[in-house]
C-alpha cells in the first residue's frame, strides 16, 4: 500500500485536488538570513584600537591640563576671617544681629596676570542645595507668569504669609537667596563689576516672567537671605535666577559677576565684603573666588589627568597585547584549538 | 519545561470525521506547546540551530540586562551620599523613565532576536557547538558575576569621573558653573553611550536592524534632549534648553562623554581579547575559520573537523539497542563461563 495517497489517484475518474503546500513564504528576515557583517576581533584590531585610543587621549589630556594650568584663580575663605576677634565665640549671634557691622575689608594679591573677563564667584561649602525637599520647594508656574501667582503647591513653608497673601517668589530656594556682596578697588579706584548676563539666557527669557514682580518676599519672622527689589521683574533679577539653579554638590560656586578689565600680576585688590549670609548655623563655609577661564572652563586638573591616565593605560595595554601575541602566538582559525582536538575525551 | 509537539500528516484514506478529531487534537497540542514542528526531520534544525542560538541569545540578554541596570541604578545610589541621603535623584524623571523604554531596550531586543554566533549551516555541520548549552558555558556564575562586576565598575567610573570633571569650577569659557541638571544630563549621556557601546562589543552578527537600534538609541537620546529642551520650561524644568544652550557648546561635556564611555568599555575589550588569545572557545575558532575562508581553502580540514564534531550519543533508540546487545552478550558470556566451570570436575 502506498502511504502517500495522491500518486495512485490516477485510477479515479475525478482528478485529485492538488495539495496546497503549507510551507511559509520565504523571506530573508523570517529565515534569519539577512545580510550581516560579522566583524572579528583579530589581534591587529585589538592592538590598533588600544594604540589609537592612547594616541588620541594623551594629547587631549595634555591640552586640557595645560588649559587648566593657564587659569589663574584666587580663592579666599572669609567666613571665619570676617568676624571680629571678640565675637568669634558666637558667630550665629553675630550674623543674626542687625546691630553688628557686617562690612569686612580685605586685600587680595593677584598671583599672575589675569586677563579679563575675570569671573567672580561665591563658593559655599556644606550647603545641600541638592536636598530633595529643598529642590522641590519652588513653583515654576508662579515664576513664569503673573497669572499663576497663586500656584504655590510645593512651596510650603514659604508659600503664603501669615495673613494668607501669596509670596512671590515662593519656596525655600528663593527664600534662602545668598546676600553677601562684594566690591573691588585697586589703588582706591573702584573696579566695576558687571552683573549682567550671569544667568542663562533661556532662564531669563522663558523661565522667569517679565511681568512677575516680588511680592511679600522675606516678610516673615525668619529671614533666610536677601531681600528683592519689588520694582524689578524676576526676569531681570539675575542673582535670583543664578541661585535658583540648584547645584549638584554640597560644595558649589555660583557666578556673581565679571570684571571686564585685566588684573596685573602682584596688584593689590581691596575687596569690601558685606558678610550677611548665615552659614554659621550649619557650619558651612564661604569663599570668594576670582577666576579666569580657558576654552574648556575653570581650573580643574581632573579632566586632563584622567585623559592622560586612560590614554597611558591604553598604550600600556597595546604594548602588553603585542608582547602577549609575540609570546603566545595563536594562528587564527587553527583547528587544533577546537575543544575536541584539545580535549579528546570530552567535548567542551 | 519545554514541550515539543510533533504533528502527523493525515492520510487521505481516513474519513473526514477522524481527520477532524486528529486535527483538533493537533491544534490543541500546538497551542499548548512551546515549539511545534510538523516533521521529525525538522527536529535536527530545531535543536542544533535554534536551540543553540536560543541558549546563547537568552544567556547574553539576561547578563546584559543585569549589567545595564546595575550601571544605571548604582549611580543614583552614589549620588544619595552627596545629597544628605534625602532621596534626590541626579537625573530628571523623564530620563529615568525613558531609560528602559526607548533608550536601551531596543538593542537588547535585537540581540535577543537576531544574534547568531555562527551561521545556521555551521550549526548543522558542527552539532558539537550545541553542547555549549547543556554544559552551561554561557550562563554560569562566573559569567553572571562578571557582568554584574562590569556593571558595578561602569557605574563607579561614570559617577565619579563625571562628578569630578563637573566639580565646582566653570564649565565653559563664559564662566557658568554646572548645576544639578547639567551634571545629571552629562552623566546620563555617558551611561547611554557606555551601555550601547558595550552591547555593540558583545554582538557578533550585525544586520541593519542591530545598527539601527544601537546607534539609533544613542541618536534618540540626543534628539530627545533637544526636543525636551525646546518644550516649555513648565515641562522640562531645569532641563530647558540644556543641550542646545548649556552643554552643547561646552567642550567639557563632549570631552567627558568620550572619556567616560571608553573608560567603561576598555576592561571588557581587554578581557575578551585576552580570552580569545589564550583560551578561545569553539565558536571563536570556527568564526575565525569562516572569516579567513579557511574552510574553502582547506576543504579536507573542514570535513575532518565536521566529522569529529559528531559524537556517538549514549541516549536514544540506537543507544538503547546497543546497550541491550551489550547486556545480552554479558549474560551469555557469564552463562558460558558458569557452564564451563560446572563441566570442570
Coordinates of N, CA, C and O in Angstrom, one line a residue, chain B residues 75 78 151-163 187 259-265 267:
Chain B
X75 N 24.5 54.5 40.0 CA 24.9 55.9 40.0 C 23.9 56.7 40.8 O 24.3 57.7 41.5
X78 N 24.9 56.3 44.4 CA 26.1 57.0 44.9 C 25.8 58.5 45.1 O 26.3 59.1 46.0
X151 N 29.1 45.9 35.5 CA 28.1 47.0 35.8 C 28.5 47.8 36.9 O 28.4 49.1 36.9
X152 N 29.0 47.2 38.0 CA 29.5 47.9 39.1 C 30.6 48.9 38.8 O 30.7 50.1 39.1
X153 N 31.6 48.3 38.1 CA 32.8 49.1 37.6 C 32.3 50.3 36.8 O 32.7 51.4 37.0
X154 N 31.4 50.0 35.8 CA 30.9 51.1 34.9 C 30.2 52.2 35.8 O 30.4 53.4 35.5
X155 N 29.4 51.8 36.7 CA 28.7 52.8 37.5 C 29.7 53.7 38.3 O 29.5 54.9 38.3
X156 N 30.7 53.0 38.8 CA 31.7 53.8 39.6 C 32.4 54.8 38.7 O 32.5 56.0 39.0
X157 N 32.8 54.3 37.5 CA 33.6 55.2 36.6 C 32.7 56.3 36.1 O 33.1 57.5 36.1
X158 N 31.4 56.0 35.7 CA 30.5 57.0 35.2 C 30.3 58.1 36.3 O 30.4 59.3 36.1
X159 N 30.0 57.6 37.5 CA 29.6 58.6 38.5 C 30.8 59.5 38.9 O 30.7 60.7 38.9
X160 N 31.9 58.8 39.3 CA 32.9 59.6 39.9 C 33.7 60.5 38.9 O 34.1 61.6 39.2
X161 N 33.8 59.9 37.7 CA 34.5 60.8 36.7 C 33.7 62.0 36.4 O 34.2 63.1 36.4
X162 N 32.4 61.8 36.3 CA 31.5 63.0 36.0 C 31.5 64.0 37.1 O 31.6 65.2 36.9
X163 N 31.4 63.5 38.3 CA 31.3 64.4 39.5 C 32.6 65.2 39.5 O 32.6 66.4 39.8
X187 N 26.0 63.0 33.0 CA 26.2 61.6 33.5 C 25.3 60.6 32.7 O 25.7 59.5 32.3
X259 N 35.6 60.4 27.3 CA 36.5 59.7 28.3 C 35.8 58.6 29.0 O 36.2 57.5 29.1
X260 N 34.6 59.0 29.5 CA 33.9 58.0 30.4 C 33.4 56.8 29.6 O 33.5 55.6 30.0
X261 N 32.9 57.0 28.3 CA 32.5 55.9 27.5 C 33.6 54.9 27.3 O 33.4 53.7 27.5
X262 N 34.8 55.4 26.9 CA 35.8 54.5 26.6 C 36.4 53.9 27.9 O 36.7 52.7 27.9
X263 N 36.5 54.7 29.0 CA 37.0 54.1 30.2 C 36.1 52.9 30.7 O 36.6 52.0 31.3
X264 N 34.8 53.0 30.4 CA 33.9 51.9 30.8 C 34.1 50.7 30.0 O 33.9 49.6 30.5
X265 N 34.4 50.8 28.7 CA 34.5 49.7 27.9 C 35.8 49.0 27.7 O 35.9 47.9 27.2
X267 N 38.0 47.8 29.9 CA 38.3 46.5 30.6 C 37.6 45.3 29.9 O 38.2 44.2 29.8

